[in-house]
Coordinates of N, CA and C in Angstrom, one line a residue:
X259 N -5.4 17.1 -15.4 CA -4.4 16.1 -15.7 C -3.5 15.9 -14.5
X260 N -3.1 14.2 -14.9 CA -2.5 14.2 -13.1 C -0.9 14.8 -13.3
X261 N 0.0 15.5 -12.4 CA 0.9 15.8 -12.8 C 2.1 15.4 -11.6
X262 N 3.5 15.7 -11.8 CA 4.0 15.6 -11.0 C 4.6 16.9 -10.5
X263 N 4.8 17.5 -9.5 CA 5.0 18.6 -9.1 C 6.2 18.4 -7.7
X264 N 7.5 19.5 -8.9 CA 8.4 19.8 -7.8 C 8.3 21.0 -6.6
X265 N 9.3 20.6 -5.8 CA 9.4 21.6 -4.8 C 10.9 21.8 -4.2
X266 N 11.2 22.9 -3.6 CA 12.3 23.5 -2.3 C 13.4 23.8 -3.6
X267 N 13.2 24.2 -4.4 CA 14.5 24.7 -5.2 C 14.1 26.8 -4.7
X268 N 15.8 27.0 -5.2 CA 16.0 28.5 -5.0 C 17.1 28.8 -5.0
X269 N 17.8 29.7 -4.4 CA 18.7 30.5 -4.5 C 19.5 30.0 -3.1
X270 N 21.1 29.5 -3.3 CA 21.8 28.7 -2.2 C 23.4 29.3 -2.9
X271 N 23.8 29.9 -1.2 CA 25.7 29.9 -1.5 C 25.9 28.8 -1.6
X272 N 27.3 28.5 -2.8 CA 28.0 27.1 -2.8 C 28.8 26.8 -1.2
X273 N 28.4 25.5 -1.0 CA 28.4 25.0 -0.1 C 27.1 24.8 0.9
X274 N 26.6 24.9 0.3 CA 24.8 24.9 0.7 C 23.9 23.9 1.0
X275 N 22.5 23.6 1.4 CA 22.3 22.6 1.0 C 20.7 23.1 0.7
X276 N 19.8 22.1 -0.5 CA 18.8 22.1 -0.3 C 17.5 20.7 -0.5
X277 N 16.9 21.0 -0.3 CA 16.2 19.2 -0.3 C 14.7 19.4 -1.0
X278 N 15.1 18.6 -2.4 CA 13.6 18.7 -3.5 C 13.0 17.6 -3.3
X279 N 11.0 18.0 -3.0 CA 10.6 16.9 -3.1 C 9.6 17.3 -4.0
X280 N 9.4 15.9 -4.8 CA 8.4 15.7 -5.7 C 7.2 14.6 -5.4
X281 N 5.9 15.6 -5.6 CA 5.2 14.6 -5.2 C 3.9 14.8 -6.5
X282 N 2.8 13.8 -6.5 CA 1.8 14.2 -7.8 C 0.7 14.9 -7.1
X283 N -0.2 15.9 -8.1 CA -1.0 16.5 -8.1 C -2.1 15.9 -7.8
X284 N -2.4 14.7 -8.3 CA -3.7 14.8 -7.5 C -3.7 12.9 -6.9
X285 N -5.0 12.7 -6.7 CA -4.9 11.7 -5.5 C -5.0 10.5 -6.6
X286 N -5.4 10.7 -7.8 CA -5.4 9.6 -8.7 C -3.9 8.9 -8.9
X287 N -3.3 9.4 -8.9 CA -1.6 9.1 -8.9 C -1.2 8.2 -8.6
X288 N -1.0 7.0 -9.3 CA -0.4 5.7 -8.5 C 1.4 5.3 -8.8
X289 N 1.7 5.1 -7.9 CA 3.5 4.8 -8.6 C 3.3 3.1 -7.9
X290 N 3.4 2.8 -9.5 CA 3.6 1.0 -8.9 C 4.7 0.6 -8.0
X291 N 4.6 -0.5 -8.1 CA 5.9 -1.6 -7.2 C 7.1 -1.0 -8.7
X292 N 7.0 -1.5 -10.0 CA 8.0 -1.9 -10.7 C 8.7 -0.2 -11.4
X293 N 7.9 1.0 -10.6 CA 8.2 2.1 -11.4 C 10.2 2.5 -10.7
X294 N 10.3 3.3 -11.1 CA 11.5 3.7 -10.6 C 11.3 5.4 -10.7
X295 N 11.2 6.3 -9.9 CA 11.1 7.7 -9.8 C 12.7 8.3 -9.8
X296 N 13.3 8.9 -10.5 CA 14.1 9.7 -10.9 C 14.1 11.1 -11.0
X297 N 15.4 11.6 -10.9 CA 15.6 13.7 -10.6 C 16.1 13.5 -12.2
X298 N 15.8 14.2 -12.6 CA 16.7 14.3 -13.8 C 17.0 16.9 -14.0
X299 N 18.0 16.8 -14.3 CA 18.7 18.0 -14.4 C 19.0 18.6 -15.8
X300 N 18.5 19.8 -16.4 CA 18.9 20.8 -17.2 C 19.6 22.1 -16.9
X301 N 20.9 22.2 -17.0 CA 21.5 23.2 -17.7 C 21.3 24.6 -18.1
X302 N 21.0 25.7 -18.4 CA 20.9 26.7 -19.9 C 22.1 26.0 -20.4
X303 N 21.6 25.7 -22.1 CA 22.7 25.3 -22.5 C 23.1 24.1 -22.7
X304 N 22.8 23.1 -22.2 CA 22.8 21.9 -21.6 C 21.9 20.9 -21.9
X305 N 22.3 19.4 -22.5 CA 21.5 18.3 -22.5 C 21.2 18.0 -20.7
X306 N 19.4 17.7 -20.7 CA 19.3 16.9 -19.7 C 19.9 15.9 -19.6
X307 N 20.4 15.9 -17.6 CA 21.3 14.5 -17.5 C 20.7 14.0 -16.2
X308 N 20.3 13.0 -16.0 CA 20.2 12.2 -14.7 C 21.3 12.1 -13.9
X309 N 20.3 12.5 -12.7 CA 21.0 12.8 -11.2 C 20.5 11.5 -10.6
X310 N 19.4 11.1 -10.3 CA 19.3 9.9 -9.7 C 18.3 9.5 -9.4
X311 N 18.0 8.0 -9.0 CA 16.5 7.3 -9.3 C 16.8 6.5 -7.9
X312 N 15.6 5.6 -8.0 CA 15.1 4.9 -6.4 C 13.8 4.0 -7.1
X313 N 14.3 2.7 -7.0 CA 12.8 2.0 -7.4 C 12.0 1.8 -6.4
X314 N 10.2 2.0 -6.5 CA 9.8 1.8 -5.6 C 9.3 0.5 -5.2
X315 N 9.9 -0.5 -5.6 CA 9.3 -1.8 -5.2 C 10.9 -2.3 -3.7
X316 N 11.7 -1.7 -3.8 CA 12.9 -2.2 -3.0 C 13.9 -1.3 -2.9
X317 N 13.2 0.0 -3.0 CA 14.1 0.9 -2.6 C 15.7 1.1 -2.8
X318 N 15.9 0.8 -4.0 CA 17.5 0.4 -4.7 C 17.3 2.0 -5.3
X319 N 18.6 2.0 -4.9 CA 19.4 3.8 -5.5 C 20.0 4.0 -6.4
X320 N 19.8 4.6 -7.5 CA 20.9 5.5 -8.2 C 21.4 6.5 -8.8
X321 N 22.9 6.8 -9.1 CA 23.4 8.1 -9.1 C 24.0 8.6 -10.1
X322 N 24.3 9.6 -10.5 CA 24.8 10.1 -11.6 C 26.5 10.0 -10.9
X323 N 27.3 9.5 -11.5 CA 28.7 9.1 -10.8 C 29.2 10.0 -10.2
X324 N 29.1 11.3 -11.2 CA 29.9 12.6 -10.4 C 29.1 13.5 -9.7
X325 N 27.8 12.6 -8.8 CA 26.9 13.0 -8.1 C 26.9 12.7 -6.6
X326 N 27.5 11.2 -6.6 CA 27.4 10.5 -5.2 C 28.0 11.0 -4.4
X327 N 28.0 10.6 -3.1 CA 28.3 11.4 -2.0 C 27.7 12.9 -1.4
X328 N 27.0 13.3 -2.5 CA 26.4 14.6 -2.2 C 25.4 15.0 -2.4
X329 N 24.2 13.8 -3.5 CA 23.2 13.8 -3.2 C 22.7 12.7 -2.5
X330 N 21.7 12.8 -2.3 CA 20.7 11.6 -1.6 C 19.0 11.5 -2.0
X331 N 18.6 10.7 -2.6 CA 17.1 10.3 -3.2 C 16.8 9.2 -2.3
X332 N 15.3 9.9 -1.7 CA 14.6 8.8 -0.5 C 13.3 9.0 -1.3
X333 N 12.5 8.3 -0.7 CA 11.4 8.0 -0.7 C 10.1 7.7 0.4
X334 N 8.7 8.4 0.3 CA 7.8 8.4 1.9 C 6.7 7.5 0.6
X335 N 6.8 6.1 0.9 CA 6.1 5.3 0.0 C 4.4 5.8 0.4
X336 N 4.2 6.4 1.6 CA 2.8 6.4 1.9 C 2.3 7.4 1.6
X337 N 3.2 8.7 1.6 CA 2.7 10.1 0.9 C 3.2 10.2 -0.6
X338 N 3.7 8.9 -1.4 CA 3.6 9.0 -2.5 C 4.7 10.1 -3.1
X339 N 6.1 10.6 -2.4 CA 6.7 11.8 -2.1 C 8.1 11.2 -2.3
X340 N 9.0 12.1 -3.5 CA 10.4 11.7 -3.6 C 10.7 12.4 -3.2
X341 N 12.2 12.3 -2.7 CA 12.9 14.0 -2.0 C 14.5 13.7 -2.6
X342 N 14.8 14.3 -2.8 CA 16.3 14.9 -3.5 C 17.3 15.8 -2.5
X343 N 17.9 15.2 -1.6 CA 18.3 16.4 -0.6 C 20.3 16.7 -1.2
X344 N 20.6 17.2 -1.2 CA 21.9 18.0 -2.0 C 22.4 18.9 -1.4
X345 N 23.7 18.2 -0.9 CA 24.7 19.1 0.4 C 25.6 19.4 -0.7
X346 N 26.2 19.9 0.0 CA 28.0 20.8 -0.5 C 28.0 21.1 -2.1
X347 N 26.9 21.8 -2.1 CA 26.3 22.3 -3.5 C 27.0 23.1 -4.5
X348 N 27.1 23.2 -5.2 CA 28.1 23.9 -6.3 C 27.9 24.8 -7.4
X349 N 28.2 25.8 -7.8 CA 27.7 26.8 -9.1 C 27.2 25.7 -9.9
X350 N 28.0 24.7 -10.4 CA 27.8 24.2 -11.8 C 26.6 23.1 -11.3
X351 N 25.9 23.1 -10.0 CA 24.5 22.3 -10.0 C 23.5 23.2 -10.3
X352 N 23.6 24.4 -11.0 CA 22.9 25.3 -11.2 C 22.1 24.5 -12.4
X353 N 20.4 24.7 -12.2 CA 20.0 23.4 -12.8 C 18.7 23.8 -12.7
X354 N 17.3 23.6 -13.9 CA 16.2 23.3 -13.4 C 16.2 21.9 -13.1
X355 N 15.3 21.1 -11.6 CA 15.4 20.4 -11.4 C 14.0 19.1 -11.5
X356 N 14.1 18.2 -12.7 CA 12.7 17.5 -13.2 C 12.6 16.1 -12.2
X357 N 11.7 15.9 -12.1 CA 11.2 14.7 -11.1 C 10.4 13.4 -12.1
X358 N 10.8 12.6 -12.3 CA 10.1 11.9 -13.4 C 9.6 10.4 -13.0
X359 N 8.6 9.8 -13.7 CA 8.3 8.1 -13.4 C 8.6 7.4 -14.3
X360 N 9.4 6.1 -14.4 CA 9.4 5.5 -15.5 C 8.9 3.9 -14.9
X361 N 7.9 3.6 -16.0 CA 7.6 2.1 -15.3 C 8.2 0.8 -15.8
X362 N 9.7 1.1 -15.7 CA 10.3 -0.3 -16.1 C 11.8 0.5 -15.4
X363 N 12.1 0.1 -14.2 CA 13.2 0.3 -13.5 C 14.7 -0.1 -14.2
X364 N 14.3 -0.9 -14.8 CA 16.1 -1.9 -15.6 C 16.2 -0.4 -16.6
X365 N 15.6 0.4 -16.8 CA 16.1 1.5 -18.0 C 16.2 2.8 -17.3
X366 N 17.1 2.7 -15.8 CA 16.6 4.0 -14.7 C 17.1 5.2 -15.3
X367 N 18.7 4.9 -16.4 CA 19.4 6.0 -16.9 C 19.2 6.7 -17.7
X368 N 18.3 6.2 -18.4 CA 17.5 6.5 -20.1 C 15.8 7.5 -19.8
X369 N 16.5 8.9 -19.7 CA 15.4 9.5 -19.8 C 13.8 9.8 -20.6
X370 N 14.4 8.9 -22.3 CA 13.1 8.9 -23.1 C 12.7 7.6 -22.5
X371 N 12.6 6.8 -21.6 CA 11.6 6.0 -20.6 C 11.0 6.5 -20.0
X372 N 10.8 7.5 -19.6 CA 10.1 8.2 -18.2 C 8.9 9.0 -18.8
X373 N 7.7 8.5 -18.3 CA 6.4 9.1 -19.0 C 6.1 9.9 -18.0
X374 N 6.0 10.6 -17.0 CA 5.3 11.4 -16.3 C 6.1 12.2 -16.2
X375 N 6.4 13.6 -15.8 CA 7.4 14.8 -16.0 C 6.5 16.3 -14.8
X376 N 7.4 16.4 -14.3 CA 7.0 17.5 -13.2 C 7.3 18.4 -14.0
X377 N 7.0 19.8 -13.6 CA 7.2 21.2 -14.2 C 8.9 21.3 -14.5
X378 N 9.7 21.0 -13.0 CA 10.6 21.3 -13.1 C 10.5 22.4 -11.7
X379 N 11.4 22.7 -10.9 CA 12.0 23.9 -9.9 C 13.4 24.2 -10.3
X380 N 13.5 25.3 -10.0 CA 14.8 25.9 -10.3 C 15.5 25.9 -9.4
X381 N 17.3 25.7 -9.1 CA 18.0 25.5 -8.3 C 19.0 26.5 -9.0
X382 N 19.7 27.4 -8.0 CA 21.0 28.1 -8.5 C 21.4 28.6 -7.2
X383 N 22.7 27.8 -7.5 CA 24.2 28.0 -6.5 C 24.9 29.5 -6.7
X384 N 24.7 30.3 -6.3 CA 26.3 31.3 -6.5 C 27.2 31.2 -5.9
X385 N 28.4 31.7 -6.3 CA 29.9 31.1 -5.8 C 30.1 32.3 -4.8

């Protein structure tokens, strides 16, 4: 089964940085023009909340509000590869970090749109 699979999460002092990329498991994996790939973030404890998306038809960005400035979501359209890079990092981004596809971009916020789902990597800041 084709999957999406995260990477580069671990163990970072606050003030840190680190850069997740997600890419799929096997070569069958297609991300249309109209999809929109999103990070989305759990807690212990915690409702998942979106961190941020990037459609890949025009490369339009977006953030979770009290995210901007400190993350950044790109995209390598030819290796099929999202990356999540996250400066001046903080205890409370302590987070498993999910990588997801949804194929209708206008619903980037709304995580029951997103049908493909990476494992998840773990990210934890200590203070």
């Amino acid at each position: 089964q084709v999957q999406l699979v995260e990477s580069g999460g671990g163990l970072v002092q606050a003030g840190g940085s680190l850069r997740l990329s997600c890419a799929p498991s096997g070569r069958t994996f297609v991300i249309y023009a109209n999809d929109i790939m999103g990070w989305f973030r759990q807690a212990p404890g915690k409702e998942r909340e979106f961190v941020a998306g990037i459609t890949w038809r025009n490369n339009k960005k977006y953030y979770a509000d009290s995210l901007k400035g400190r993350f950044t979501i790109s995209r390598d359209a030819a290796e099929n590869t999202v990356y999540l890079q996250m400066n001046s990092l903080k205890p409370e981004d302590t987070a498993v970090y999910y990588c997801a596809r949804n194929p209708d971009s206008s619903t980037w916020y709304d995580g029951s749109k997103y049908n493909y789902w990476g494992q998840g990597t773990q990210v934890t800041v200590s203070s």
